[in-house]
């Protein structure tokens, strides 16, 4: 039975395909949840996503897809304790694609914490925020061998977060900074830290409102809403 009805929590474009992660397939009006799968559209047809166009991701620890990114022309797939790299060698022929898993049992635990900046991807793990660079995935057969833990200078502040899974990040290209928000204390209050991607320094950001919803607006500049 042919069905073109599938949706995902995460979506990203790469080489003329739309990739989805953490899926709900809906063939014959029967919702099927496959949180550890990714799917892809037909070539240059982003809205044409047959339910047969799926890839299963089996790792040692299991878990749902928790983020997608593109780095060095490859798809980076995050799970809570794994990172996969999908090499889309010929976008017209999925049979030429291959996927490899990082040898490290580390991944992204924050669905809104994956941030792409130029030739790097930043993600959140239990013990800190890490960076993967294009140099680490330049070899088509290799997986990231070294990852930079960028929160070492503010480790006490990172560890004060009430829930690492709720950490949010967004890139401010005007200031070359990634803005990260998390809740701390009881009663909980939001704090905002900015990481300069060039200088590799941190600064605390004082705000008069909470940055509850983060998104990109016109010209790719970050915008935020306060839920209160």
PDB file of C-alpha atoms in Angstrom:
ATOM      1  CA  UNK A   1       0.000   0.000   0.000  1.00  0.00           C
ATOM      2  CA  UNK A   2       1.427   3.348  -1.028  1.00  0.00           C
ATOM      3  CA  UNK A   3       1.199   6.195   1.449  1.00  0.00           C
ATOM      4  CA  UNK A   4       2.700   9.656   1.387  1.00  0.00           C
ATOM      5  CA  UNK A   5       1.690  10.588   4.910  1.00  0.00           C
ATOM      6  CA  UNK A   6       4.552  10.886   7.338  1.00  0.00           C
ATOM      7  CA  UNK A   7       5.730  13.569   9.721  1.00  0.00           C
ATOM      8  CA  UNK A   8       8.682  14.039  12.014  1.00  0.00           C
ATOM      9  CA  UNK A   9       9.640  16.067  15.055  1.00  0.00           C
ATOM     10  CA  UNK A  10      12.779  17.253  13.255  1.00  0.00           C
ATOM     11  CA  UNK A  11      13.319  18.214   9.619  1.00  0.00           C
ATOM     12  CA  UNK A  12      16.243  19.471   7.545  1.00  0.00           C
ATOM     13  CA  UNK A  13      17.135  19.818   3.863  1.00  0.00           C
ATOM     14  CA  UNK A  14      20.201  18.231   2.290  1.00  0.00           C
ATOM     15  CA  UNK A  15      21.131  17.839  -1.389  1.00  0.00           C
ATOM     16  CA  UNK A  16      17.594  18.144  -2.699  1.00  0.00           C
ATOM     17  CA  UNK A  17      16.038  15.873  -0.085  1.00  0.00           C
ATOM     18  CA  UNK A  18      13.999  16.651   3.016  1.00  0.00           C
ATOM     19  CA  UNK A  19      15.081  14.490   5.934  1.00  0.00           C
ATOM     20  CA  UNK A  20      12.809  13.881   8.936  1.00  0.00           C
ATOM     21  CA  UNK A  21      13.604  12.390  12.333  1.00  0.00           C
ATOM     22  CA  UNK A  22      11.481  10.890  15.130  1.00  0.00           C
ATOM     23  CA  UNK A  23       8.642   9.803  12.867  1.00  0.00           C
ATOM     24  CA  UNK A  24       4.923   9.280  12.813  1.00  0.00           C
ATOM     25  CA  UNK A  25       3.849   7.279   9.768  1.00  0.00           C
ATOM     26  CA  UNK A  26       0.179   7.319   8.867  1.00  0.00           C
ATOM     27  CA  UNK A  27      -0.544   4.674   6.229  1.00  0.00           C
ATOM     28  CA  UNK A  28      -4.246   3.853   5.926  1.00  0.00           C
ATOM     29  CA  UNK A  29      -4.980   6.255   8.804  1.00  0.00           C
ATOM     30  CA  UNK A  30      -3.052   4.078  11.264  1.00  0.00           C
ATOM     31  CA  UNK A  31      -0.553   6.181  13.154  1.00  0.00           C
ATOM     32  CA  UNK A  32       2.736   4.372  13.643  1.00  0.00           C
ATOM     33  CA  UNK A  33       5.344   5.969  15.891  1.00  0.00           C
ATOM     34  CA  UNK A  34       8.969   5.247  15.028  1.00  0.00           C
ATOM     35  CA  UNK A  35      10.956   7.612  17.180  1.00  0.00           C
ATOM     36  CA  UNK A  36      14.300   6.026  16.256  1.00  0.00           C
ATOM     37  CA  UNK A  37      13.824   6.234  12.460  1.00  0.00           C
ATOM     38  CA  UNK A  38      14.638   8.880   9.884  1.00  0.00           C
ATOM     39  CA  UNK A  39      12.824   9.403   6.577  1.00  0.00           C
ATOM     40  CA  UNK A  40      13.610  11.228   3.363  1.00  0.00           C
ATOM     41  CA  UNK A  41      11.610  12.829   0.574  1.00  0.00           C
ATOM     42  CA  UNK A  42      11.800  12.134  -3.116  1.00  0.00           C
ATOM     43  CA  UNK A  43      14.558  14.116  -4.861  1.00  0.00           C
ATOM     44  CA  UNK A  44      13.603  17.804  -5.193  1.00  0.00           C
ATOM     45  CA  UNK A  45      10.071  16.975  -3.989  1.00  0.00           C
ATOM     46  CA  UNK A  46      10.087  17.960  -0.335  1.00  0.00           C
ATOM     47  CA  UNK A  47       6.376  17.282   0.129  1.00  0.00           C
ATOM     48  CA  UNK A  48       6.572  13.839  -1.488  1.00  0.00           C
ATOM     49  CA  UNK A  49       7.623  11.535   1.349  1.00  0.00           C
ATOM     50  CA  UNK A  50       6.587   7.897   0.819  1.00  0.00           C
ATOM     51  CA  UNK A  51       6.479   5.841   4.002  1.00  0.00           C
ATOM     52  CA  UNK A  52       8.861   3.401   2.309  1.00  0.00           C
ATOM     53  CA  UNK A  53      11.627   6.035   2.337  1.00  0.00           C
ATOM     54  CA  UNK A  54      12.886   5.286   5.844  1.00  0.00           C
ATOM     55  CA  UNK A  55      16.154   4.360   7.543  1.00  0.00           C
ATOM     56  CA  UNK A  56      16.294   2.603  10.903  1.00  0.00           C
ATOM     57  CA  UNK A  57      18.972   3.608  13.392  1.00  0.00           C
ATOM     58  CA  UNK A  58      20.064   0.852  15.728  1.00  0.00           C
ATOM     59  CA  UNK A  59      22.532   1.766  18.442  1.00  0.00           C
ATOM     60  CA  UNK A  60      23.731   0.095  21.603  1.00  0.00           C
ATOM     61  CA  UNK A  61      21.711   2.221  24.021  1.00  0.00           C
ATOM     62  CA  UNK A  62      18.580   2.877  21.936  1.00  0.00           C
ATOM     63  CA  UNK A  63      16.451   5.988  22.258  1.00  0.00           C
ATOM     64  CA  UNK A  64      14.663   8.465  20.019  1.00  0.00           C
ATOM     65  CA  UNK A  65      16.150  10.747  17.396  1.00  0.00           C
ATOM     66  CA  UNK A  66      16.793  13.990  19.279  1.00  0.00           C
ATOM     67  CA  UNK A  67      18.084  16.292  16.552  1.00  0.00           C
ATOM     68  CA  UNK A  68      19.266  16.671  12.963  1.00  0.00           C
ATOM     69  CA  UNK A  69      22.006  18.821  11.452  1.00  0.00           C
ATOM     70  CA  UNK A  70      24.023  19.155   8.254  1.00  0.00           C
ATOM     71  CA  UNK A  71      27.799  19.308   8.372  1.00  0.00           C
ATOM     72  CA  UNK A  72      30.274  19.087   5.486  1.00  0.00           C
ATOM     73  CA  UNK A  73      27.488  17.922   3.177  1.00  0.00           C
ATOM     74  CA  UNK A  74      26.532  15.062   5.469  1.00  0.00           C
ATOM     75  CA  UNK A  75      23.488  14.464   7.649  1.00  0.00           C
ATOM     76  CA  UNK A  76      24.228  14.365  11.373  1.00  0.00           C
ATOM     77  CA  UNK A  77      21.619  12.400  13.332  1.00  0.00           C
ATOM     78  CA  UNK A  78      21.577  12.732  17.110  1.00  0.00           C
ATOM     79  CA  UNK A  79      20.138  10.339  19.645  1.00  0.00           C
ATOM     80  CA  UNK A  80      20.525  10.693  23.437  1.00  0.00           C
ATOM     81  CA  UNK A  81      23.632   8.493  23.530  1.00  0.00           C
ATOM     82  CA  UNK A  82      24.689   8.201  19.901  1.00  0.00           C
ATOM     83  CA  UNK A  83      25.652  10.254  16.858  1.00  0.00           C
ATOM     84  CA  UNK A  84      25.179   8.920  13.328  1.00  0.00           C
ATOM     85  CA  UNK A  85      26.588  10.358  10.107  1.00  0.00           C
ATOM     86  CA  UNK A  86      24.746   9.672   6.858  1.00  0.00           C
ATOM     87  CA  UNK A  87      26.859  10.108   3.744  1.00  0.00           C
ATOM     88  CA  UNK A  88      24.552  11.042   0.875  1.00  0.00           C
ATOM     89  CA  UNK A  89      27.052  10.263  -1.862  1.00  0.00           C
ATOM     90  CA  UNK A  90      24.598  10.435  -4.770  1.00  0.00           C
ATOM     91  CA  UNK A  91      21.347  12.143  -3.732  1.00  0.00           C
ATOM     92  CA  UNK A  92      19.547  10.520  -6.671  1.00  0.00           C
ATOM     93  CA  UNK A  93      20.448   6.987  -5.554  1.00  0.00           C
ATOM     94  CA  UNK A  94      19.810   6.030  -1.894  1.00  0.00           C
ATOM     95  CA  UNK A  95      21.584   2.715  -2.546  1.00  0.00           C
ATOM     96  CA  UNK A  96      24.887   4.616  -2.565  1.00  0.00           C
ATOM     97  CA  UNK A  97      24.309   6.137   0.876  1.00  0.00           C
ATOM     98  CA  UNK A  98      26.037   4.787   3.956  1.00  0.00           C
ATOM     99  CA  UNK A  99      25.660   5.497   7.643  1.00  0.00           C
ATOM    100  CA  UNK A 100      28.198   5.197  10.445  1.00  0.00           C
ATOM    101  CA  UNK A 101      27.919   5.573  14.214  1.00  0.00           C
ATOM    102  CA  UNK A 102      30.337   7.448  16.429  1.00  0.00           C
ATOM    103  CA  UNK A 103      32.435   5.224  18.647  1.00  0.00           C
ATOM    104  CA  UNK A 104      31.576   7.459  21.621  1.00  0.00           C
ATOM    105  CA  UNK A 105      28.457   6.821  23.700  1.00  0.00           C
ATOM    106  CA  UNK A 106      27.513  10.463  23.640  1.00  0.00           C
ATOM    107  CA  UNK A 107      24.686  12.323  21.931  1.00  0.00           C
ATOM    108  CA  UNK A 108      22.155  15.104  22.252  1.00  0.00           C
ATOM    109  CA  UNK A 109      19.584  15.062  25.061  1.00  0.00           C
ATOM    110  CA  UNK A 110      17.985  18.482  24.413  1.00  0.00           C
ATOM    111  CA  UNK A 111      15.581  18.590  21.427  1.00  0.00           C
ATOM    112  CA  UNK A 112      16.002  22.370  21.169  1.00  0.00           C
ATOM    113  CA  UNK A 113      19.716  22.336  21.928  1.00  0.00           C
ATOM    114  CA  UNK A 114      21.249  21.465  18.540  1.00  0.00           C
ATOM    115  CA  UNK A 115      22.748  24.560  16.884  1.00  0.00           C
ATOM    116  CA  UNK A 116      24.496  24.735  13.492  1.00  0.00           C
ATOM    117  CA  UNK A 117      27.103  27.459  13.064  1.00  0.00           C
ATOM    118  CA  UNK A 118      29.137  27.536   9.849  1.00  0.00           C
ATOM    119  CA  UNK A 119      31.392  24.459   9.996  1.00  0.00           C
ATOM    120  CA  UNK A 120      30.376  23.279  13.471  1.00  0.00           C
ATOM    121  CA  UNK A 121      27.396  21.724  15.220  1.00  0.00           C
ATOM    122  CA  UNK A 122      26.787  22.198  18.944  1.00  0.00           C
ATOM    123  CA  UNK A 123      24.734  19.821  21.081  1.00  0.00           C
ATOM    124  CA  UNK A 124      23.824  19.187  24.725  1.00  0.00           C
ATOM    125  CA  UNK A 125      24.803  16.126  26.738  1.00  0.00           C
ATOM    126  CA  UNK A 126      24.379  15.320  30.434  1.00  0.00           C
ATOM    127  CA  UNK A 127      27.799  16.672  31.410  1.00  0.00           C
ATOM    128  CA  UNK A 128      28.143  19.646  29.067  1.00  0.00           C
ATOM    129  CA  UNK A 129      27.675  21.278  25.687  1.00  0.00           C
ATOM    130  CA  UNK A 130      29.882  19.890  22.923  1.00  0.00           C
ATOM    131  CA  UNK A 131      31.000  20.938  19.443  1.00  0.00           C
ATOM    132  CA  UNK A 132      31.532  18.737  16.401  1.00  0.00           C
ATOM    133  CA  UNK A 133      33.465  20.399  13.560  1.00  0.00           C
ATOM    134  CA  UNK A 134      33.642  19.694   9.847  1.00  0.00           C
ATOM    135  CA  UNK A 135      37.246  18.519  10.229  1.00  0.00           C
ATOM    136  CA  UNK A 136      36.003  15.670  12.382  1.00  0.00           C
ATOM    137  CA  UNK A 137      33.685  14.349   9.663  1.00  0.00           C
ATOM    138  CA  UNK A 138      35.673  15.229   6.548  1.00  0.00           C
ATOM    139  CA  UNK A 139      36.592  11.597   5.952  1.00  0.00           C
ATOM    140  CA  UNK A 140      33.594   9.923   4.357  1.00  0.00           C
ATOM    141  CA  UNK A 141      34.234   6.702   6.281  1.00  0.00           C
ATOM    142  CA  UNK A 142      35.059   8.222   9.664  1.00  0.00           C
ATOM    143  CA  UNK A 143      32.973   9.309  12.612  1.00  0.00           C
ATOM    144  CA  UNK A 144      33.844  12.092  15.081  1.00  0.00           C
ATOM    145  CA  UNK A 145      36.906  11.014  17.020  1.00  0.00           C
ATOM    146  CA  UNK A 146      37.358  14.159  19.120  1.00  0.00           C
ATOM    147  CA  UNK A 147      34.677  16.478  20.460  1.00  0.00           C
ATOM    148  CA  UNK A 148      35.214  19.788  22.199  1.00  0.00           C
ATOM    149  CA  UNK A 149      33.397  20.369  25.468  1.00  0.00           C
ATOM    150  CA  UNK A 150      32.744  24.102  25.347  1.00  0.00           C
ATOM    151  CA  UNK A 151      31.109  24.485  28.774  1.00  0.00           C
ATOM    152  CA  UNK A 152      34.257  23.708  30.787  1.00  0.00           C
ATOM    153  CA  UNK A 153      34.783  27.398  31.728  1.00  0.00           C
ATOM    154  CA  UNK A 154      31.215  27.637  33.119  1.00  0.00           C
ATOM    155  CA  UNK A 155      30.772  24.067  34.277  1.00  0.00           C
ATOM    156  CA  UNK A 156      29.321  25.105  37.637  1.00  0.00           C
ATOM    157  CA  UNK A 157      26.685  27.183  35.858  1.00  0.00           C
ATOM    158  CA  UNK A 158      25.842  24.383  33.431  1.00  0.00           C
ATOM    159  CA  UNK A 159      25.532  21.901  36.276  1.00  0.00           C
ATOM    160  CA  UNK A 160      23.089  24.242  38.025  1.00  0.00           C
ATOM    161  CA  UNK A 161      20.509  23.702  35.256  1.00  0.00           C
ATOM    162  CA  UNK A 162      17.378  22.087  36.658  1.00  0.00           C
ATOM    163  CA  UNK A 163      16.888  20.031  33.498  1.00  0.00           C
ATOM    164  CA  UNK A 164      19.609  19.597  30.877  1.00  0.00           C
ATOM    165  CA  UNK A 165      16.986  18.214  28.477  1.00  0.00           C
ATOM    166  CA  UNK A 166      15.202  21.582  28.451  1.00  0.00           C
ATOM    167  CA  UNK A 167      18.253  23.640  27.484  1.00  0.00           C
ATOM    168  CA  UNK A 168      17.609  25.748  24.369  1.00  0.00           C
ATOM    169  CA  UNK A 169      20.101  27.291  21.993  1.00  0.00           C
ATOM    170  CA  UNK A 170      20.038  29.677  19.032  1.00  0.00           C
ATOM    171  CA  UNK A 171      22.728  31.420  16.997  1.00  0.00           C
ATOM    172  CA  UNK A 172      22.998  35.210  16.860  1.00  0.00           C
ATOM    173  CA  UNK A 173      25.057  35.848  13.734  1.00  0.00           C
ATOM    174  CA  UNK A 174      25.277  39.594  14.416  1.00  0.00           C
ATOM    175  CA  UNK A 175      27.406  39.018  17.506  1.00  0.00           C
ATOM    176  CA  UNK A 176      28.833  35.598  16.509  1.00  0.00           C
ATOM    177  CA  UNK A 177      27.299  34.151  19.668  1.00  0.00           C
ATOM    178  CA  UNK A 178      25.128  31.184  20.549  1.00  0.00           C
ATOM    179  CA  UNK A 179      22.530  32.077  23.152  1.00  0.00           C
ATOM    180  CA  UNK A 180      21.729  29.272  25.608  1.00  0.00           C
ATOM    181  CA  UNK A 181      18.911  29.352  28.139  1.00  0.00           C
ATOM    182  CA  UNK A 182      18.077  27.096  31.066  1.00  0.00           C
ATOM    183  CA  UNK A 183      16.167  27.109  34.320  1.00  0.00           C
ATOM    184  CA  UNK A 184      17.935  27.078  37.660  1.00  0.00           C
ATOM    185  CA  UNK A 185      17.005  27.167  41.342  1.00  0.00           C
ATOM    186  CA  UNK A 186      13.721  26.781  43.211  1.00  0.00           C
ATOM    187  CA  UNK A 187      11.491  28.501  42.407  1.00  0.00           C
ATOM    188  CA  UNK A 188      12.960  28.192  38.936  1.00  0.00           C
ATOM    189  CA  UNK A 189      14.324  31.230  37.132  1.00  0.00           C
ATOM    190  CA  UNK A 190      15.794  31.472  33.663  1.00  0.00           C
ATOM    191  CA  UNK A 191      19.401  32.395  32.984  1.00  0.00           C
ATOM    192  CA  UNK A 192      20.959  33.151  29.603  1.00  0.00           C
ATOM    193  CA  UNK A 193      24.565  32.562  28.607  1.00  0.00           C
ATOM    194  CA  UNK A 194      26.214  33.583  25.331  1.00  0.00           C
ATOM    195  CA  UNK A 195      29.078  31.626  23.774  1.00  0.00           C
ATOM    196  CA  UNK A 196      31.279  33.469  21.258  1.00  0.00           C
ATOM    197  CA  UNK A 197      32.082  30.962  18.524  1.00  0.00           C
ATOM    198  CA  UNK A 198      35.242  32.778  17.393  1.00  0.00           C
ATOM    199  CA  UNK A 199      36.764  33.854  20.704  1.00  0.00           C
ATOM    200  CA  UNK A 200      35.442  30.736  22.494  1.00  0.00           C
ATOM    201  CA  UNK A 201      34.437  32.800  25.516  1.00  0.00           C
ATOM    202  CA  UNK A 202      31.278  32.978  27.619  1.00  0.00           C
ATOM    203  CA  UNK A 203      29.335  35.913  29.031  1.00  0.00           C
ATOM    204  CA  UNK A 204      26.180  36.064  31.102  1.00  0.00           C
ATOM    205  CA  UNK A 205      23.302  37.900  29.423  1.00  0.00           C
ATOM    206  CA  UNK A 206      20.989  40.063  31.500  1.00  0.00           C
ATOM    207  CA  UNK A 207      17.433  40.132  30.140  1.00  0.00           C
ATOM    208  CA  UNK A 208      14.222  41.743  31.360  1.00  0.00           C
ATOM    209  CA  UNK A 209      12.019  38.962  29.921  1.00  0.00           C
ATOM    210  CA  UNK A 210      12.284  35.213  29.582  1.00  0.00           C
ATOM    211  CA  UNK A 211      13.422  33.711  26.294  1.00  0.00           C
ATOM    212  CA  UNK A 212      10.879  30.882  26.279  1.00  0.00           C
ATOM    213  CA  UNK A 213      10.404  30.357  22.549  1.00  0.00           C
ATOM    214  CA  UNK A 214      13.406  30.799  20.257  1.00  0.00           C
ATOM    215  CA  UNK A 215      13.201  31.046  16.469  1.00  0.00           C
ATOM    216  CA  UNK A 216      14.861  32.677  13.489  1.00  0.00           C
ATOM    217  CA  UNK A 217      13.214  35.686  11.908  1.00  0.00           C
ATOM    218  CA  UNK A 218      13.943  37.834   8.878  1.00  0.00           C
ATOM    219  CA  UNK A 219      17.576  37.741   7.728  1.00  0.00           C
ATOM    220  CA  UNK A 220      18.109  34.709  10.005  1.00  0.00           C
ATOM    221  CA  UNK A 221      18.377  36.805  13.156  1.00  0.00           C
ATOM    222  CA  UNK A 222      17.102  35.215  16.384  1.00  0.00           C
ATOM    223  CA  UNK A 223      13.771  36.246  17.866  1.00  0.00           C
ATOM    224  CA  UNK A 224      12.247  35.210  21.184  1.00  0.00           C
ATOM    225  CA  UNK A 225       8.901  35.154  22.976  1.00  0.00           C
ATOM    226  CA  UNK A 226       8.100  35.253  26.667  1.00  0.00           C
ATOM    227  CA  UNK A 227       5.359  32.749  27.645  1.00  0.00           C
ATOM    228  CA  UNK A 228       4.391  34.665  30.769  1.00  0.00           C
TER     229      UNK A 228
END
